[in-house]
């Protein structure tokens, strides 16, 4: 399952920044289909008793909110297909420029974004599912995605050090950017701590004595919540600049 999400993330990231309009439209449809799969799995969990078995728990509510947001985004992606088809495309260099992110930075950015959008609901599903082969598969995929995100973060830092990109427009944007980077580091690390607190070795190390299960779980959940807030602020700022302030170039710096 981890490999499937890695291939999906790479395909969407490459397609959304492709020069050919067919590739961009196909990637946009693929993103809508992926969100539909996520939303449908959540709606099914409502109907088959998976959520009802949890009683008074906040996770099903959050998952249903995610499904609702996914539905809105799907509609927007479909409505924007004609504009995607008509839009002219400028050439993009492989490496960053002061006014534009390069293809390498864009690929790393969008692969990380897709993987995190998969990891967050998957982590909530793992928490509500009863012990089973299905839960074990979701947990393994969640852990694999977390390690991939950590590796991608290291690659992004190295790439930006070698080729600095556009400067964030204001202090709030810079603060949000660094908050997201720190959380992308802290979340996988806390996930390793959570896995180790169960007694299983993590990268050959036994962490159970240093970290209790409750502390590790609480830290991971807190960091996931903070990431969701920072991510929502990031997306909200992009939407505000693009649709309200009509600053089209802000999105164009990271998306064809």
Short mmCIF file of N, CA and C in Angstrom, two decimals, residues 118-235:
data_model
loop_
_atom_site.label_atom_id
_atom_site.label_comp_id
_atom_site.label_asym_id
_atom_site.label_seq_id
_atom_site.Cartn_x
_atom_site.Cartn_y
_atom_site.Cartn_z
N UNK A 118 -2.68 11.97 2.54
CA UNK A 118 -3.04 10.56 2.71
C UNK A 118 -2.77 10.09 4.13
N UNK A 119 -1.68 10.56 4.72
CA UNK A 119 -1.27 10.07 6.04
C UNK A 119 -2.20 10.52 7.15
N UNK A 120 -2.72 11.74 7.08
CA UNK A 120 -3.55 12.26 8.17
C UNK A 120 -4.84 11.45 8.36
N UNK A 121 -5.67 11.27 7.33
CA UNK A 121 -6.87 10.44 7.54
C UNK A 121 -6.54 8.98 7.81
N UNK A 122 -5.43 8.50 7.23
CA UNK A 122 -5.04 7.11 7.47
C UNK A 122 -4.70 6.89 8.94
N UNK A 123 -4.02 7.86 9.55
CA UNK A 123 -3.70 7.74 10.96
C UNK A 123 -4.94 7.71 11.83
N UNK A 124 -5.95 8.51 11.47
CA UNK A 124 -7.21 8.49 12.22
C UNK A 124 -7.93 7.16 12.04
N UNK A 125 -7.88 6.62 10.82
CA UNK A 125 -8.50 5.31 10.58
C UNK A 125 -7.84 4.23 11.43
N UNK A 126 -6.53 4.26 11.52
CA UNK A 126 -5.81 3.28 12.33
C UNK A 126 -6.28 3.34 13.78
N UNK A 127 -6.57 4.55 14.26
CA UNK A 127 -6.99 4.72 15.65
C UNK A 127 -8.39 4.19 15.92
N UNK A 128 -9.25 4.15 14.90
CA UNK A 128 -10.64 3.72 15.14
C UNK A 128 -10.88 2.26 14.75
N UNK A 129 -9.99 1.69 13.94
CA UNK A 129 -10.19 0.30 13.52
C UNK A 129 -9.82 -0.67 14.63
N UNK A 130 -10.58 -1.74 14.73
CA UNK A 130 -10.24 -2.81 15.67
C UNK A 130 -9.03 -3.58 15.14
N UNK A 131 -8.26 -4.22 16.03
CA UNK A 131 -7.11 -5.01 15.57
C UNK A 131 -7.51 -6.02 14.51
N UNK A 132 -6.84 -5.96 13.37
CA UNK A 132 -7.17 -6.83 12.25
C UNK A 132 -6.06 -6.72 11.22
N UNK A 133 -6.13 -7.58 10.20
CA UNK A 133 -5.15 -7.51 9.12
C UNK A 133 -5.27 -6.18 8.37
N UNK A 134 -6.50 -5.69 8.23
CA UNK A 134 -6.72 -4.41 7.55
C UNK A 134 -6.05 -3.27 8.31
N UNK A 135 -6.21 -3.27 9.63
CA UNK A 135 -5.60 -2.22 10.44
C UNK A 135 -4.08 -2.29 10.35
N UNK A 136 -3.54 -3.50 10.39
CA UNK A 136 -2.08 -3.67 10.30
C UNK A 136 -1.56 -3.14 8.97
N UNK A 137 -2.33 -3.34 7.89
CA UNK A 137 -1.92 -2.85 6.58
C UNK A 137 -1.93 -1.33 6.54
N UNK A 138 -2.99 -0.73 7.09
CA UNK A 138 -3.06 0.73 7.15
C UNK A 138 -1.93 1.30 7.99
N UNK A 139 -1.64 0.65 9.12
CA UNK A 139 -0.58 1.14 10.00
C UNK A 139 0.78 1.08 9.32
N UNK A 140 1.04 -0.02 8.61
CA UNK A 140 2.31 -0.16 7.90
C UNK A 140 2.45 0.92 6.82
N UNK A 141 1.35 1.19 6.10
CA UNK A 141 1.37 2.23 5.07
C UNK A 141 1.58 3.61 5.70
N UNK A 142 0.91 3.85 6.81
CA UNK A 142 1.04 5.13 7.52
C UNK A 142 2.49 5.35 7.96
N UNK A 143 3.11 4.32 8.51
CA UNK A 143 4.50 4.42 8.94
C UNK A 143 5.44 4.62 7.75
N UNK A 144 5.19 3.89 6.67
CA UNK A 144 6.02 4.03 5.48
C UNK A 144 5.93 5.42 4.88
N UNK A 145 4.72 5.97 4.84
CA UNK A 145 4.54 7.33 4.31
C UNK A 145 5.28 8.33 5.20
N UNK A 146 5.22 8.14 6.51
CA UNK A 146 5.92 9.04 7.42
C UNK A 146 7.42 9.07 7.17
N UNK A 147 8.01 7.91 6.96
CA UNK A 147 9.44 7.86 6.67
C UNK A 147 9.75 8.51 5.32
N UNK A 148 8.86 8.32 4.34
CA UNK A 148 9.06 8.95 3.03
C UNK A 148 9.00 10.48 3.14
N UNK A 149 8.06 10.98 3.95
CA UNK A 149 7.95 12.43 4.15
C UNK A 149 9.20 12.99 4.81
N UNK A 150 9.75 12.25 5.76
CA UNK A 150 10.98 12.69 6.43
C UNK A 150 12.13 12.77 5.44
N UNK A 151 12.26 11.77 4.58
CA UNK A 151 13.31 11.77 3.56
C UNK A 151 13.11 12.92 2.57
N UNK A 152 11.87 13.15 2.17
CA UNK A 152 11.58 14.24 1.23
C UNK A 152 11.92 15.60 1.85
N UNK A 153 11.68 15.74 3.15
CA UNK A 153 12.01 17.00 3.81
C UNK A 153 13.51 17.25 3.75
N UNK A 154 14.30 16.23 4.00
CA UNK A 154 15.75 16.38 3.94
C UNK A 154 16.18 16.76 2.52
N UNK A 155 15.57 16.14 1.52
CA UNK A 155 15.89 16.48 0.13
C UNK A 155 15.49 17.92 -0.20
N UNK A 156 14.36 18.37 0.34
CA UNK A 156 13.92 19.74 0.08
C UNK A 156 14.88 20.75 0.69
N UNK A 157 15.34 20.48 1.90
CA UNK A 157 16.28 21.39 2.55
C UNK A 157 17.58 21.46 1.76
N UNK A 158 18.07 20.31 1.32
CA UNK A 158 19.30 20.28 0.53
C UNK A 158 19.12 21.01 -0.79
N UNK A 159 17.99 20.79 -1.45
CA UNK A 159 17.73 21.43 -2.74
C UNK A 159 17.62 22.95 -2.60
N UNK A 160 16.96 23.41 -1.54
CA UNK A 160 16.84 24.86 -1.36
C UNK A 160 18.16 25.49 -0.95
N UNK A 161 18.98 24.73 -0.23
CA UNK A 161 20.30 25.25 0.10
C UNK A 161 21.17 25.40 -1.14
N UNK A 162 21.03 24.47 -2.08
CA UNK A 162 21.81 24.53 -3.31
C UNK A 162 21.24 25.54 -4.30
N UNK A 163 19.92 25.78 -4.22
CA UNK A 163 19.26 26.65 -5.19
C UNK A 163 18.12 27.40 -4.51
N UNK A 164 18.40 28.54 -3.86
CA UNK A 164 17.35 29.29 -3.15
C UNK A 164 16.24 29.73 -4.10
N UNK A 165 15.01 29.67 -3.60
CA UNK A 165 13.87 30.05 -4.41
C UNK A 165 13.31 31.40 -4.02
N UNK A 166 12.07 31.69 -4.41
CA UNK A 166 11.44 32.97 -4.09
C UNK A 166 11.34 33.19 -2.58
N UNK A 167 11.45 34.44 -2.18
CA UNK A 167 11.33 34.80 -0.77
C UNK A 167 9.85 34.93 -0.42
N UNK A 168 9.46 34.44 0.75
CA UNK A 168 8.06 34.56 1.19
C UNK A 168 7.66 36.03 1.26
N UNK A 169 6.42 36.36 0.85
CA UNK A 169 6.02 37.76 0.73
C UNK A 169 5.96 38.54 2.03
N UNK A 170 5.76 37.89 3.18
CA UNK A 170 5.68 38.62 4.44
C UNK A 170 6.10 37.72 5.60
N UNK A 171 6.14 38.32 6.79
CA UNK A 171 6.59 37.58 7.96
C UNK A 171 5.69 36.43 8.33
N UNK A 172 4.37 36.60 8.17
CA UNK A 172 3.43 35.53 8.50
C UNK A 172 3.65 34.33 7.59
N UNK A 173 3.90 34.60 6.30
CA UNK A 173 4.14 33.51 5.35
C UNK A 173 5.43 32.77 5.69
N UNK A 174 6.46 33.51 6.07
CA UNK A 174 7.72 32.86 6.45
C UNK A 174 7.55 32.04 7.72
N UNK A 175 6.81 32.57 8.68
CA UNK A 175 6.55 31.82 9.92
C UNK A 175 5.80 30.54 9.63
N UNK A 176 4.79 30.62 8.77
CA UNK A 176 4.01 29.44 8.42
C UNK A 176 4.87 28.40 7.70
N UNK A 177 5.73 28.87 6.81
CA UNK A 177 6.61 27.96 6.07
C UNK A 177 7.52 27.19 7.02
N UNK A 178 8.16 27.89 7.94
CA UNK A 178 9.07 27.21 8.86
C UNK A 178 8.33 26.34 9.86
N UNK A 179 7.11 26.75 10.22
CA UNK A 179 6.30 25.90 11.10
C UNK A 179 5.97 24.59 10.41
N UNK A 180 5.62 24.66 9.12
CA UNK A 180 5.33 23.44 8.38
C UNK A 180 6.57 22.55 8.27
N UNK A 181 7.72 23.16 8.02
CA UNK A 181 8.95 22.39 7.92
C UNK A 181 9.27 21.69 9.24
N UNK A 182 9.16 22.42 10.34
CA UNK A 182 9.45 21.82 11.65
C UNK A 182 8.47 20.69 11.97
N UNK A 183 7.21 20.89 11.61
CA UNK A 183 6.21 19.85 11.88
C UNK A 183 6.41 18.64 10.98
N UNK A 184 6.87 18.87 9.74
CA UNK A 184 7.17 17.75 8.85
C UNK A 184 8.35 16.93 9.38
N UNK A 185 9.20 17.56 10.17
CA UNK A 185 10.29 16.84 10.83
C UNK A 185 9.80 16.16 12.10
N UNK A 186 9.04 16.91 12.91
CA UNK A 186 8.63 16.40 14.22
C UNK A 186 7.61 15.28 14.13
N UNK A 187 6.70 15.36 13.15
CA UNK A 187 5.65 14.34 13.05
C UNK A 187 6.21 12.94 12.80
N UNK A 188 7.06 12.74 11.78
CA UNK A 188 7.62 11.40 11.58
C UNK A 188 8.48 10.93 12.75
N UNK A 189 9.23 11.87 13.35
CA UNK A 189 10.07 11.49 14.50
C UNK A 189 9.20 11.04 15.66
N UNK A 190 8.10 11.77 15.91
CA UNK A 190 7.19 11.36 16.99
C UNK A 190 6.51 10.04 16.65
N UNK A 191 6.28 9.81 15.35
CA UNK A 191 5.72 8.53 14.93
C UNK A 191 6.67 7.38 15.23
N UNK A 192 7.97 7.62 15.02
CA UNK A 192 8.96 6.60 15.37
C UNK A 192 8.94 6.35 16.88
N UNK A 193 8.80 7.43 17.65
CA UNK A 193 8.72 7.26 19.09
C UNK A 193 7.49 6.49 19.51
N UNK A 194 6.36 6.74 18.83
CA UNK A 194 5.13 6.02 19.13
C UNK A 194 5.28 4.54 18.81
N UNK A 195 5.89 4.24 17.66
CA UNK A 195 6.10 2.83 17.30
C UNK A 195 7.04 2.16 18.30
N UNK A 196 8.09 2.89 18.72
CA UNK A 196 9.03 2.32 19.66
C UNK A 196 8.45 2.12 21.04
N UNK A 197 7.48 2.95 21.43
CA UNK A 197 6.89 2.84 22.77
C UNK A 197 6.06 1.58 22.93
N UNK A 198 5.73 0.92 21.82
CA UNK A 198 4.98 -0.33 21.90
C UNK A 198 5.88 -1.51 22.23
N UNK A 199 7.20 -1.27 22.21
CA UNK A 199 8.15 -2.34 22.50
C UNK A 199 8.84 -2.88 21.27
N UNK A 200 8.33 -2.53 20.08
CA UNK A 200 8.94 -3.00 18.84
C UNK A 200 10.19 -2.17 18.55
N UNK A 201 11.26 -2.79 18.05
CA UNK A 201 12.46 -2.03 17.72
C UNK A 201 12.22 -1.11 16.53
N UNK A 202 12.75 0.10 16.59
CA UNK A 202 12.64 1.07 15.52
C UNK A 202 14.05 1.39 15.04
N UNK A 203 14.33 1.04 13.80
CA UNK A 203 15.67 1.23 13.24
C UNK A 203 16.74 0.60 14.13
N UNK A 204 16.38 -0.55 14.72
CA UNK A 204 17.32 -1.29 15.55
C UNK A 204 17.42 -0.80 16.98
N UNK A 205 16.64 0.23 17.34
CA UNK A 205 16.71 0.80 18.69
C UNK A 205 15.46 0.46 19.47
N UNK A 206 15.61 0.26 20.77
CA UNK A 206 14.47 0.01 21.65
C UNK A 206 14.19 1.28 22.45
N UNK A 207 13.03 1.87 22.21
CA UNK A 207 12.70 3.16 22.83
C UNK A 207 11.67 3.04 23.94
N UNK A 208 11.19 1.86 24.20
CA UNK A 208 10.07 1.70 25.14
C UNK A 208 10.40 2.21 26.54
N UNK A 209 11.64 2.03 26.97
CA UNK A 209 11.99 2.44 28.33
C UNK A 209 12.01 3.96 28.48
N UNK A 210 12.30 4.66 27.39
CA UNK A 210 12.43 6.11 27.48
C UNK A 210 11.12 6.84 27.22
N UNK A 211 10.14 6.18 26.65
CA UNK A 211 8.92 6.86 26.22
C UNK A 211 7.72 5.96 26.47
N UNK A 212 6.76 6.44 27.24
CA UNK A 212 5.56 5.64 27.48
C UNK A 212 4.60 5.77 26.31
N UNK A 213 3.71 4.81 26.19
CA UNK A 213 2.78 4.79 25.07
C UNK A 213 1.86 6.00 25.09
N UNK A 214 1.35 6.36 26.27
CA UNK A 214 0.42 7.50 26.36
C UNK A 214 1.10 8.81 25.97
N UNK A 215 2.32 9.00 26.44
CA UNK A 215 3.05 10.23 26.11
C UNK A 215 3.34 10.29 24.62
N UNK A 216 3.78 9.17 24.05
CA UNK A 216 4.11 9.14 22.63
C UNK A 216 2.87 9.38 21.78
N UNK A 217 1.76 8.74 22.14
CA UNK A 217 0.52 8.92 21.37
C UNK A 217 0.03 10.37 21.48
N UNK A 218 0.08 10.92 22.68
CA UNK A 218 -0.36 12.30 22.87
C UNK A 218 0.47 13.28 22.08
N UNK A 219 1.79 13.08 22.07
CA UNK A 219 2.67 13.98 21.32
C UNK A 219 2.40 13.89 19.83
N UNK A 220 2.21 12.68 19.33
CA UNK A 220 1.97 12.49 17.90
C UNK A 220 0.64 13.13 17.49
N UNK A 221 -0.39 12.96 18.31
CA UNK A 221 -1.69 13.55 18.01
C UNK A 221 -1.63 15.07 18.06
N UNK A 222 -0.92 15.61 19.04
CA UNK A 222 -0.79 17.06 19.15
C UNK A 222 -0.08 17.64 17.93
N UNK A 223 1.00 17.00 17.52
CA UNK A 223 1.75 17.49 16.36
C UNK A 223 0.92 17.37 15.08
N UNK A 224 0.13 16.30 14.97
CA UNK A 224 -0.73 16.15 13.80
C UNK A 224 -1.78 17.26 13.76
N UNK A 225 -2.33 17.60 14.93
CA UNK A 225 -3.30 18.69 14.99
C UNK A 225 -2.68 20.03 14.62
N UNK A 226 -1.47 20.29 15.12
CA UNK A 226 -0.77 21.53 14.79
C UNK A 226 -0.45 21.59 13.31
N UNK A 227 -0.05 20.45 12.74
CA UNK A 227 0.23 20.44 11.30
C UNK A 227 -1.04 20.74 10.50
N UNK A 228 -2.16 20.14 10.90
CA UNK A 228 -3.42 20.39 10.19
C UNK A 228 -3.78 21.87 10.23
N UNK A 229 -3.56 22.53 11.38
CA UNK A 229 -3.85 23.96 11.48
C UNK A 229 -2.91 24.78 10.60
N UNK A 230 -1.61 24.46 10.64
CA UNK A 230 -0.65 25.18 9.81
C UNK A 230 -0.91 24.96 8.33
N UNK A 231 -1.28 23.73 7.98
CA UNK A 231 -1.59 23.41 6.58
C UNK A 231 -2.84 24.17 6.13
N UNK A 232 -3.86 24.22 6.99
CA UNK A 232 -5.08 24.96 6.66
C UNK A 232 -4.79 26.44 6.48
N UNK A 233 -3.92 27.00 7.33
CA UNK A 233 -3.54 28.41 7.19
C UNK A 233 -2.80 28.65 5.88
N UNK A 234 -1.94 27.72 5.51
CA UNK A 234 -1.19 27.82 4.25
C UNK A 234 -2.13 27.81 3.05
N UNK A 235 -3.04 26.85 3.03
CA UNK A 235 -3.99 26.75 1.92
C UNK A 235 -4.93 27.96 1.91
#
